mmCIF file of C-alpha atoms in Angstrom:
data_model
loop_
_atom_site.group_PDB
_atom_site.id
_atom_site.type_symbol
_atom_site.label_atom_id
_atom_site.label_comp_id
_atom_site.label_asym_id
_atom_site.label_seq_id
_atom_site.Cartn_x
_atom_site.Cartn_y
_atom_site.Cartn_z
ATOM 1 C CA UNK A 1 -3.014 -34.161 60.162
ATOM 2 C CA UNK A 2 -3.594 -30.671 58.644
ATOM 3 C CA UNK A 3 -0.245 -28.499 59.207
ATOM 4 C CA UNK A 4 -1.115 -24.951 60.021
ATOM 5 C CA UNK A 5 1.243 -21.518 60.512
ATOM 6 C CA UNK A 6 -0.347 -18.439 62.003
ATOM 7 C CA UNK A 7 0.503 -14.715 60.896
ATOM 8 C CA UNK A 8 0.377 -12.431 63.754
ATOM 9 C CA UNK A 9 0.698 -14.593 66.862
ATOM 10 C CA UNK A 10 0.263 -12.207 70.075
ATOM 11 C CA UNK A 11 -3.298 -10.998 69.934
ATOM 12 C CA UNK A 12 -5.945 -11.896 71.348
ATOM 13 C CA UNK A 13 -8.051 -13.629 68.513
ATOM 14 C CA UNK A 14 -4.251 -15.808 67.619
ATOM 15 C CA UNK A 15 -4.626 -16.934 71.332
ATOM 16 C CA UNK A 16 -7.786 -18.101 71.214
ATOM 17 C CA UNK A 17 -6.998 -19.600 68.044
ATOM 18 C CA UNK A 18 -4.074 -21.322 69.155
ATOM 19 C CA UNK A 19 -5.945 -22.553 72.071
ATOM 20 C CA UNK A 20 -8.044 -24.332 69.812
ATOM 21 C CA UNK A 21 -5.592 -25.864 67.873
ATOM 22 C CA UNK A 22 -3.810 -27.094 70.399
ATOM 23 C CA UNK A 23 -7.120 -29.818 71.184
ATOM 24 C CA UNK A 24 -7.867 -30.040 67.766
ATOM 25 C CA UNK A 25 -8.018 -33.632 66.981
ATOM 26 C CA UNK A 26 -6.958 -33.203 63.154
ATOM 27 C CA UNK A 27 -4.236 -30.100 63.521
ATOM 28 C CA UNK A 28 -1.044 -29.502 64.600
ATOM 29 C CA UNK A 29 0.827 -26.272 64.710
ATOM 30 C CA UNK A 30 3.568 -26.061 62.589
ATOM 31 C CA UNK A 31 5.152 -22.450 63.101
ATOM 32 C CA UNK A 32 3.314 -19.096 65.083
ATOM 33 C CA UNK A 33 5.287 -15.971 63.624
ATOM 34 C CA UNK A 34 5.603 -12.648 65.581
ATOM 35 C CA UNK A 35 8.317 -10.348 64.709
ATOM 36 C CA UNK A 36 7.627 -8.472 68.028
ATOM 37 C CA UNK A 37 7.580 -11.819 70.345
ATOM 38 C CA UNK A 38 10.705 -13.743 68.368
ATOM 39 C CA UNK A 39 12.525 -16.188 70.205
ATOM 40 C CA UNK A 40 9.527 -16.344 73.177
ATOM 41 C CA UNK A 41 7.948 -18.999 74.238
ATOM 42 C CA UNK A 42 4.081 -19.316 73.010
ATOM 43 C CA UNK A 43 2.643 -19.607 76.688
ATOM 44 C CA UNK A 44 4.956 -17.019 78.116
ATOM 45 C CA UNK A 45 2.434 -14.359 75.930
ATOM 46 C CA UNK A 46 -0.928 -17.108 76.049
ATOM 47 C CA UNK A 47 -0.444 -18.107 79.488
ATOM 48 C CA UNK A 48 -3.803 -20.152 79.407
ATOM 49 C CA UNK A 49 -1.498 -22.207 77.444
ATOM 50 C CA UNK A 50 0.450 -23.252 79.623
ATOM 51 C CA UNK A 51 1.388 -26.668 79.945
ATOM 52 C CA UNK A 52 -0.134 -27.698 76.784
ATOM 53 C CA UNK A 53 2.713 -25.997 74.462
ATOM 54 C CA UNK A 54 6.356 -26.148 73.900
ATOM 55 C CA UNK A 55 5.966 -23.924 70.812
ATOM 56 C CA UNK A 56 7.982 -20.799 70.276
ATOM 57 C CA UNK A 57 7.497 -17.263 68.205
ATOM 58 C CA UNK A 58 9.462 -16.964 65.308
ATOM 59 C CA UNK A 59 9.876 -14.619 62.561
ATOM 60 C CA UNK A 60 10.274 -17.338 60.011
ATOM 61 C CA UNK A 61 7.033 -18.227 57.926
ATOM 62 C CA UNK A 62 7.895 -21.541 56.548
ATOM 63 C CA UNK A 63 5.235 -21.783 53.864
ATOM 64 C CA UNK A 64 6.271 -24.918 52.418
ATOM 65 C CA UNK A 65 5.223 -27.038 55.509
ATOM 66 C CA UNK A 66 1.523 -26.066 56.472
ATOM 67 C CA UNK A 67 -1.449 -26.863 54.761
ATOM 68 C CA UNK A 68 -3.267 -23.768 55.875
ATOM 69 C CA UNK A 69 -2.501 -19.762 56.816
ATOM 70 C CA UNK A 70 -4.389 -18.265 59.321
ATOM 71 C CA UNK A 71 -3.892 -14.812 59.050
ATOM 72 C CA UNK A 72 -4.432 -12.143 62.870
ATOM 73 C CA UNK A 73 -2.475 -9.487 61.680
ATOM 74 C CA UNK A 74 -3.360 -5.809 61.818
ATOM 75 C CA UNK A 75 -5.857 -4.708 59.403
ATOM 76 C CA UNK A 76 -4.054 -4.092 55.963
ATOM 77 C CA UNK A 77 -1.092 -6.205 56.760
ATOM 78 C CA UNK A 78 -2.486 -9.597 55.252
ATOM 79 C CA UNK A 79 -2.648 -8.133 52.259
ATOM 80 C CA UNK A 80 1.019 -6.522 52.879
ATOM 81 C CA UNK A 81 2.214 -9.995 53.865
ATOM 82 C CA UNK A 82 0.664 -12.138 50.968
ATOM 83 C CA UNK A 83 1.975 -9.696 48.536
ATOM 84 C CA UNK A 84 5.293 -9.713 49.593
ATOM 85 C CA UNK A 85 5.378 -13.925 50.373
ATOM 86 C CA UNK A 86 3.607 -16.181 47.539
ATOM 87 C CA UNK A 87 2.734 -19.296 48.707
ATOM 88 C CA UNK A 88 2.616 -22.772 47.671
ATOM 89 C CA UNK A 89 -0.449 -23.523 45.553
ATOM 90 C CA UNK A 90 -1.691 -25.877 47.862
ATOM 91 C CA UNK A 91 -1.719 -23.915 50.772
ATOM 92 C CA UNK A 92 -5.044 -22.313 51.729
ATOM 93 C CA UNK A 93 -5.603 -19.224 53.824
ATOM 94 C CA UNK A 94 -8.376 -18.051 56.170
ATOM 95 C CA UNK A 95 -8.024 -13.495 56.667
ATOM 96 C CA UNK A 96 -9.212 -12.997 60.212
ATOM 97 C CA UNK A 97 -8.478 -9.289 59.512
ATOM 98 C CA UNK A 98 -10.894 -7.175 57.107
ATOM 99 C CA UNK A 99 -8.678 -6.501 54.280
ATOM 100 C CA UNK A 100 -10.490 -9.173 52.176
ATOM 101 C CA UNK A 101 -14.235 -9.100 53.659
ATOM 102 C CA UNK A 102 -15.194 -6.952 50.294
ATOM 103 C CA UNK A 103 -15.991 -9.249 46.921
ATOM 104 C CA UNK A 104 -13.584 -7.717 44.413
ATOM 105 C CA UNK A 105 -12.410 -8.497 41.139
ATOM 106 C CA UNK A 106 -8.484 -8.315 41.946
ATOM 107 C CA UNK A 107 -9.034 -10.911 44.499
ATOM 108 C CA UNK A 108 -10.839 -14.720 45.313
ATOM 109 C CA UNK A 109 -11.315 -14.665 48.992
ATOM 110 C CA UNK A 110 -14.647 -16.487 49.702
ATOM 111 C CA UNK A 111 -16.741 -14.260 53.139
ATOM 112 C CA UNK A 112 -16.668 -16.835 55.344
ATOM 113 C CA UNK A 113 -19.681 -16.561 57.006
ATOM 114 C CA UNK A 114 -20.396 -20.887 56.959
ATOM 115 C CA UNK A 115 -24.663 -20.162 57.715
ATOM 116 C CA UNK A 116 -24.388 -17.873 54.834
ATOM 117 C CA UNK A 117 -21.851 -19.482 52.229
ATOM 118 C CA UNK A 118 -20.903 -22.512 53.536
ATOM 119 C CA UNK A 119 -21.117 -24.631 50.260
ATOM 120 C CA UNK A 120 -18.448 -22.211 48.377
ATOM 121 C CA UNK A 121 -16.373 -22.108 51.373
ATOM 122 C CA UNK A 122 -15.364 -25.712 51.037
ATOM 123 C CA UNK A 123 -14.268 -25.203 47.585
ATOM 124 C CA UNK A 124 -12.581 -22.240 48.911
ATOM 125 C CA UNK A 125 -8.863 -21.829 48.633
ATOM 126 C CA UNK A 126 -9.241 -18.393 50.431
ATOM 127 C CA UNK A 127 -11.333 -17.058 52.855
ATOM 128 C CA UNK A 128 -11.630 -13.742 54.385
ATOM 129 C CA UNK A 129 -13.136 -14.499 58.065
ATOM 130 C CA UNK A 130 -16.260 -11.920 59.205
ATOM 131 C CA UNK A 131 -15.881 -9.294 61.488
ATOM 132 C CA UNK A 132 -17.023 -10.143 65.293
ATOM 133 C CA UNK A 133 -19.865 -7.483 64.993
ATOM 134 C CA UNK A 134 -20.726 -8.107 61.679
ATOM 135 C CA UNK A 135 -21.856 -11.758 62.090
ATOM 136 C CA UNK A 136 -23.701 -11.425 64.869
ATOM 137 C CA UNK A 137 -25.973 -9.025 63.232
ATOM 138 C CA UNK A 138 -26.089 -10.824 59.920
ATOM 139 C CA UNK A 139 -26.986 -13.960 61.704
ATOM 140 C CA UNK A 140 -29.820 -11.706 63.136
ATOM 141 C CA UNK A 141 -30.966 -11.117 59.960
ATOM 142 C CA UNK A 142 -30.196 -13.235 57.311
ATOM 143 C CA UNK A 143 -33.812 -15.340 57.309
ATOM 144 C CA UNK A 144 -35.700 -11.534 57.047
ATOM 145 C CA UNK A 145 -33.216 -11.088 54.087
ATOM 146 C CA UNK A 146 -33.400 -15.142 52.359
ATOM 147 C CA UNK A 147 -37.063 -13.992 52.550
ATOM 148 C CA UNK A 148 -37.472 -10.734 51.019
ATOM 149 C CA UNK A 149 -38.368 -9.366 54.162
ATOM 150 C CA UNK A 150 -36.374 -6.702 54.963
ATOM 151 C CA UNK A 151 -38.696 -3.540 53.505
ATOM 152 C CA UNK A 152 -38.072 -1.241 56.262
ATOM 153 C CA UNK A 153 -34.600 0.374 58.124
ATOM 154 C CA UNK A 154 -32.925 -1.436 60.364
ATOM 155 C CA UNK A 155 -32.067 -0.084 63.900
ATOM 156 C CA UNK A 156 -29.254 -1.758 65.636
ATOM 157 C CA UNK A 157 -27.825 -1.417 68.868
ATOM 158 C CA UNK A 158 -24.865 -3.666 70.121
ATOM 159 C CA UNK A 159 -22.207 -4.006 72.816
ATOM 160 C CA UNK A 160 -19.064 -5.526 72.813
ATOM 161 C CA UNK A 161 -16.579 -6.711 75.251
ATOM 162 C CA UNK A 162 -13.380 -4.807 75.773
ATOM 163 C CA UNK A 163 -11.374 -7.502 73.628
ATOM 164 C CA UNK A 164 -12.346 -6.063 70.768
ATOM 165 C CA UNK A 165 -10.506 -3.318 70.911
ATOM 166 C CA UNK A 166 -7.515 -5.785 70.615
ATOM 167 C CA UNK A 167 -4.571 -6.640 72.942
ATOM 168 C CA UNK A 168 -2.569 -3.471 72.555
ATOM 169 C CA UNK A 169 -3.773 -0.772 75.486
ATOM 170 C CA UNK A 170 -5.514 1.980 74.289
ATOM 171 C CA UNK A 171 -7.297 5.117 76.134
ATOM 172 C CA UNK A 172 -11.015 3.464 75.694
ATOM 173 C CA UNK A 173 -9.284 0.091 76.632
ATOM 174 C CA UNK A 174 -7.673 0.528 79.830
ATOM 175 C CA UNK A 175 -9.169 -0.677 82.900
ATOM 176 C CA UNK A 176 -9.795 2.355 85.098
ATOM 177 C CA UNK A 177 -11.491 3.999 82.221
ATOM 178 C CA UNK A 178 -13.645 1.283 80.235
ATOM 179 C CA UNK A 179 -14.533 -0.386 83.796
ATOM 180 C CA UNK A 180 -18.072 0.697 85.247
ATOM 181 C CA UNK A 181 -18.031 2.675 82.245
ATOM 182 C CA UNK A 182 -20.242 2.506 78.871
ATOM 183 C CA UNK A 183 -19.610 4.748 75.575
ATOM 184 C CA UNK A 184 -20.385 4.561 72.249
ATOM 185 C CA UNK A 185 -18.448 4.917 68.945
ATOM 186 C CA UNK A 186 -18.013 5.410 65.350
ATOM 187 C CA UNK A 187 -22.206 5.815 65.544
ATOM 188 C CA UNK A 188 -24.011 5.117 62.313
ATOM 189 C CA UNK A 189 -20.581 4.976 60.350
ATOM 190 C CA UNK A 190 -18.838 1.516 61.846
ATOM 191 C CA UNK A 191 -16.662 -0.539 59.127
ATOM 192 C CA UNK A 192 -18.502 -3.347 59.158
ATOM 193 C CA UNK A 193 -21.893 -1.992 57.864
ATOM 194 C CA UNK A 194 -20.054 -2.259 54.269
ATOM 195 C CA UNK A 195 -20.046 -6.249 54.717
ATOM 196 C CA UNK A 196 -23.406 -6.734 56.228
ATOM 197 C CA UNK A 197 -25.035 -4.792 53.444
ATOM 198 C CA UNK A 198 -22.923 -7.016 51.294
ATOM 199 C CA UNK A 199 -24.264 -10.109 52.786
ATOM 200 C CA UNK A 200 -28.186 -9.332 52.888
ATOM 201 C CA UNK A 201 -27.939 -7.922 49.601
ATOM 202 C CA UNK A 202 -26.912 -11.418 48.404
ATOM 203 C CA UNK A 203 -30.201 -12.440 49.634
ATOM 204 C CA UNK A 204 -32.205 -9.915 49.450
ATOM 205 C CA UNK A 205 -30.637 -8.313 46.263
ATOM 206 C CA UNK A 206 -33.728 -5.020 46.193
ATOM 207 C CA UNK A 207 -32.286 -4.077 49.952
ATOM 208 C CA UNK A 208 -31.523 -0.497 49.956
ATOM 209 C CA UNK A 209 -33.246 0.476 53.294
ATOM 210 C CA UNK A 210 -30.785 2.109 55.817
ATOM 211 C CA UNK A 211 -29.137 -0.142 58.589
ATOM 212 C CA UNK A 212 -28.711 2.251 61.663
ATOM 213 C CA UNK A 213 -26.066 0.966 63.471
ATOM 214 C CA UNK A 214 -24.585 1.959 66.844
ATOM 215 C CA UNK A 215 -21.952 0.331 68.666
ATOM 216 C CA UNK A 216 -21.047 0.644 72.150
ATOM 217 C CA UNK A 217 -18.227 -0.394 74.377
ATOM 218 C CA UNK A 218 -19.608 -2.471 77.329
ATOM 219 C CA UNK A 219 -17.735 -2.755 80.815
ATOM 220 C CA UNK A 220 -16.906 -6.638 80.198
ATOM 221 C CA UNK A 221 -14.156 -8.577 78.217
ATOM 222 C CA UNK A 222 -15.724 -10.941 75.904
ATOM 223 C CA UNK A 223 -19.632 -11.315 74.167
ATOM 224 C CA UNK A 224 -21.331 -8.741 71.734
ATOM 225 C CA UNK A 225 -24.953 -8.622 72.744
ATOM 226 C CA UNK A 226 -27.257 -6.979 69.637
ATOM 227 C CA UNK A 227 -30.912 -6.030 69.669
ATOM 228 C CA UNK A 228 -32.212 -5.275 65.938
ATOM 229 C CA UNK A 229 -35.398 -4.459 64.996
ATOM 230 C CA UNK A 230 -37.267 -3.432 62.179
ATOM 231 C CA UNK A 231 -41.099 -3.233 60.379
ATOM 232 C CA UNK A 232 -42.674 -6.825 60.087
ATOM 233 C CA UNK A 233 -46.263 -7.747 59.503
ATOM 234 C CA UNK A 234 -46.023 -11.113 60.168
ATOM 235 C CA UNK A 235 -47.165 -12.906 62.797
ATOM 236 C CA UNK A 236 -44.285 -13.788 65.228
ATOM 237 C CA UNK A 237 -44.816 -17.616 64.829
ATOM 238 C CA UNK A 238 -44.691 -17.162 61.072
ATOM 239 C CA UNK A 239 -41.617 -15.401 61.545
ATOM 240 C CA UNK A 240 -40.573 -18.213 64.096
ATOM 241 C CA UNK A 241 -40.577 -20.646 61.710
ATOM 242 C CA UNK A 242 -38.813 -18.878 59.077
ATOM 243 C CA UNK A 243 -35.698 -18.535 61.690
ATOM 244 C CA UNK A 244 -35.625 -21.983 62.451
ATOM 245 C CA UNK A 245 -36.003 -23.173 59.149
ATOM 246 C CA UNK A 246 -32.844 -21.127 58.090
ATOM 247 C CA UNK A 247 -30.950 -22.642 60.852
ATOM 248 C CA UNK A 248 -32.057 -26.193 60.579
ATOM 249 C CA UNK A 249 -28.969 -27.648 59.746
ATOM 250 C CA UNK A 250 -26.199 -25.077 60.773
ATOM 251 C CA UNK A 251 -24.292 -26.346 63.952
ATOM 252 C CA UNK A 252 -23.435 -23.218 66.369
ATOM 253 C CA UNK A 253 -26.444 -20.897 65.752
ATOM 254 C CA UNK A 254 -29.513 -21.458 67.281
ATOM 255 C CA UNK A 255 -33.491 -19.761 67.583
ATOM 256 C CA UNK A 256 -34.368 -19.733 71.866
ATOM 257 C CA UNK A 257 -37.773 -18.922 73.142
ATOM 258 C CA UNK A 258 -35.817 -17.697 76.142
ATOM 259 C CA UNK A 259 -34.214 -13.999 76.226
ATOM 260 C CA UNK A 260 -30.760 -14.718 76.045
ATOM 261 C CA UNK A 261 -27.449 -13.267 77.560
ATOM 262 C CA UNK A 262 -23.828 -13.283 77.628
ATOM 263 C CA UNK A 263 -23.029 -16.301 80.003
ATOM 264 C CA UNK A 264 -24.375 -18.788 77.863
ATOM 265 C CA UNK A 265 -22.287 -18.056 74.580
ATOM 266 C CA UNK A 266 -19.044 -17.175 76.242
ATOM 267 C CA UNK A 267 -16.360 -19.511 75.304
ATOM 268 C CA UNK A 268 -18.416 -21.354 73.074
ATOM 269 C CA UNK A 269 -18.834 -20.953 69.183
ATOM 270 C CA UNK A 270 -22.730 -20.661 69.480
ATOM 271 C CA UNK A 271 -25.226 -17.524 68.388
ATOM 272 C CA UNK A 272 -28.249 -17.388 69.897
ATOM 273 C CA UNK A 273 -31.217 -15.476 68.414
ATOM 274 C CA UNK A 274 -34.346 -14.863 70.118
ATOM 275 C CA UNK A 275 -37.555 -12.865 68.375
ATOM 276 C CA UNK A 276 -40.203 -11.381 69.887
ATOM 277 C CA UNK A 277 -43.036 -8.939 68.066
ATOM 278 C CA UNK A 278 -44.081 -5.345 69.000
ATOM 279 C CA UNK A 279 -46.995 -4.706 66.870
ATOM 280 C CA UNK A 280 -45.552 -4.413 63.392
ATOM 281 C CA UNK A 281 -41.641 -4.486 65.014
ATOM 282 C CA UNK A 282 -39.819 -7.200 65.326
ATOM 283 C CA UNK A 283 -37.094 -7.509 67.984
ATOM 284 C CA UNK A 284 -34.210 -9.976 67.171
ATOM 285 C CA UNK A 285 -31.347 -10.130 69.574
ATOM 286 C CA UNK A 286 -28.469 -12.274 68.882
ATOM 287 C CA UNK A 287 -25.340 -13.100 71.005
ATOM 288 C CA UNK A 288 -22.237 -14.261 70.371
ATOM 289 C CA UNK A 289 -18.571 -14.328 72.219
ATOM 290 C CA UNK A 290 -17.008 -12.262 70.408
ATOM 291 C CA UNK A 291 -13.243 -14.111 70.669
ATOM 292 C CA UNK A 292 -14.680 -17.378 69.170
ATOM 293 C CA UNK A 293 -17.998 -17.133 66.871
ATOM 294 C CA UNK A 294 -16.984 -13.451 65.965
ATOM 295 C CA UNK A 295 -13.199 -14.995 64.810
ATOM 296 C CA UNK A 296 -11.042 -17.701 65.427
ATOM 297 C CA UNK A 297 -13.988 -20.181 66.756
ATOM 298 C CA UNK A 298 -15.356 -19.037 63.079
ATOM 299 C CA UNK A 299 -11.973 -19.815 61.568
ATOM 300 C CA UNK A 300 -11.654 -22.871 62.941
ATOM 301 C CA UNK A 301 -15.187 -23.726 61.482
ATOM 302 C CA UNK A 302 -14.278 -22.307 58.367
ATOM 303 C CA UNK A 303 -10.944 -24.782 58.469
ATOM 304 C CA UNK A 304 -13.333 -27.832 58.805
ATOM 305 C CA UNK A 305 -15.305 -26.459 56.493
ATOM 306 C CA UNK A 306 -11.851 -26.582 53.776
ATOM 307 C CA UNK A 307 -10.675 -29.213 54.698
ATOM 308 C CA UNK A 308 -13.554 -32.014 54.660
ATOM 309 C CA UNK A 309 -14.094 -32.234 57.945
ATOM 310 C CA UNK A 310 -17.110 -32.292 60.398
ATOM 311 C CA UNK A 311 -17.882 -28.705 60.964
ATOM 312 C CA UNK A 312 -17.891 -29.015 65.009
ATOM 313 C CA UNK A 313 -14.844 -30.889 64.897
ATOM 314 C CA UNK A 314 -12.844 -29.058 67.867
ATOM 315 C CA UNK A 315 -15.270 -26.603 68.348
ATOM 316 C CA UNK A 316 -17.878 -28.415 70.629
ATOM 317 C CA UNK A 317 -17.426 -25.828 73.697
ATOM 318 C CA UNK A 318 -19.615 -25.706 76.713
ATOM 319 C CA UNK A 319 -20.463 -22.163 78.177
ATOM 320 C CA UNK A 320 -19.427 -21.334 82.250
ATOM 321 C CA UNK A 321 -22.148 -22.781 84.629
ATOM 322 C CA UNK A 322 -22.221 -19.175 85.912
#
C-alpha cells in the first residue's frame, strides 16, 4: 500500500485529490496538513467526503511515514516548504502548483505531462504536475508539434470553470458576479504559455511562431473548453491519423469525430480532441475537467505512473449521463 501525505489540504484540487485516494485500491492516506484547518475534521471542509473519512487536518508533516508528497499549496510555497523540510530519500513528490513546471538546472522535477513524458516520469523521483490550461492545449497540439508541423501562429481561445480561480472568494469568483457573466483575462500574457512553449519545443525544437492565447472565465464550475487553430496544408484525414497515432496507447485522451463538450469530461480524467479543416486552418478543440485531467486526476496518473502501477488504476471515472 503506497503511504501518501498531502501539503495544502483545503482547496479545491486537495479535495478532489483526496477523493480519489480515498477509492484508490493501492493508497492510503497517511496525514492531510493545513495550518489554517488544524484539528478539523477532513469532511467537515470536503463534505463530498463524508462518510468515507475519519481523517483529520493537522499541521504535522510526518515525512518519515509516506511514500509520496503531493504538494496543493499556493504557488511559491512548495518550494518554501521543501526548502525548509528535507525529506527522506525515498520519498517522492508530485508539485501540483507551478513553482517547478520550468526545466532548470537548480532543480530535477520531471513535467508531468504522462502523453508527453511518461517514460521519464516513472523514473521520476519528482514531478512538477501541469497547469489545468496548459495541458489541455498541449494535448491539442502535441501531434502538430511530434510532427514538425507547427509553421504558423497559434490562436487559442479557452474557457474555464470558476474553480480555477481556487477555493478562496475573490471579486471575479463570487457568484453574483461570475454567474451569467463571461470575461476575459491576463490576454496574450497568461503564465502558462511559458510551459506550453516548453513542451512543443521539445518536439518541435525550430518552434518560434507566436501562440496567441486568451483565456476567459466561463459562467460554470468545472471543464476548460479550448478551440486552437492554426495554418495546415494537410488533408484533414492525414492529419486524422497523425492524432490518433499519437494517442494510440495513452489511456485518458482520446481523437472524436463528434464536436465535443463539457458534460462528457466532467468528473472524469479524459481529454477529448476533435479536428476539423477550414481550407488551410485547422480547428482542434480539446476538453478537459479542469479539477481532475488539469490536476489531481493528472497526479494521481502521474502516482501510478511512479509507482509501477497501471496508469488507470483509480482513475477509471464515468462522466454525468446529463
Amino acid at each position: 500500500m503506497i503511504q501518501i501525505g498531502i501539503i495544502g489540504g483545503a482547496g479545491y484540487t486537495a479535495g478532489e485529490l483526496i477523493r480519489l485516494l480515498l477509492h484508490h485500491p493501492e493508497a492510503g492516506i497517511a496525514f492531510v496538513h493545513s495550518n489554517s484547518h488544524a484539528g478539523s475534521r477532513v469532511a467537515d471542509v470536503h463534505a463530498g467526503c463524508c462518510g468515507e473519512t475519519a481523517l483529520a487536518f493537522t499541521p504535522q508533516v510526518p515525512t518519515d511515514a509516506i511514500d509520496v508528497l503531493f504538494c496543493c499549496s499556493a504557488h511559491g510555497d512548495t518550494k518554501k516548504f521543501l526548502d525548509a523540510h528535507p525529506l527522506p530519500e525515498h520519498v517522492k513528490v508530485i508539485d501540483l502548483s507551478m513553482d517547478y513546471r520550468m526545466a532548470a538546472p537548480e532543480h530535477d522535477f520531471v513535467y508531468g505531462l504522462p502523453e508527453l513524458n511518461r517514460q521519464a516520469i516513472r523514473r521520476a523521483r519528482h514531478v512538477a504536475n501541469p497547469g489545468c490550461f496548459a495541458t489541455c492545449i498541449q494535448l491539442a497540439l502535441l501531434p502538430l508539434a511530434g510532427q514538425a508541423l507547427l509553421k504558423d501562429d497559434v490562436h487559442v481561445h479557452a474557457i474555464t470553470g470558476s474553480t480555477g480561480a481556487g477555493v478562496k472568494p475573490t471579486e471575479t469568483s463570487h457568484f453574483s458576479w461570475r454567474n451569467d457573466n463571461v470575461s476575459i483575462y491576463k490576454p496574450f500574457t497568461h503564465q502558462h504559455l511559458n510551459e506550453i512553449r516548453q513542451s512543443l519545443t521539445q518536439l518541435q525544437r525550430d518552434f518560434r511562431s507566436a501562440l496567441r492565447f486568451i483565456p476567459v472565465r466561463g459562467c460554470f464550475s468545472r471543464g476548460i473548453f479550448v478551440t486552437a487553430y492554426t495554418k495546415c496544408t494537410l488533408p484533414e484525414d492525414e492529419v486524422q491519423a497523425i492524432y490518433e497515432a499519437f494517442y494510440a496507447d495513452h489511456p485518458f485522451t482520446f481523437v472524436t469525430p463528434h464536436s465535443p463538450d463539457l458534460k462528457q469530461v466532467v468528473n472524469t480524467n479524459k481529454c477529448l480532441l476533435h479536428l476539423q479543416k477550414s481550407g488551410d486552418l485547422l480547428l482542434i478543440t480539446s476538453v478537459i475537467d479542469n479539477l481532475l485531467k488539469g490536476a489531481s486526476g493528472q497526479a494521481v496518473h502521474n502516482m501510478n505512473l511512479m509507482s509501477g502501477l497501471e496508469e488507470q488504476t483509480g482513475l477509471r471515472l464515468k462522466p454525468s449521463a446529463f
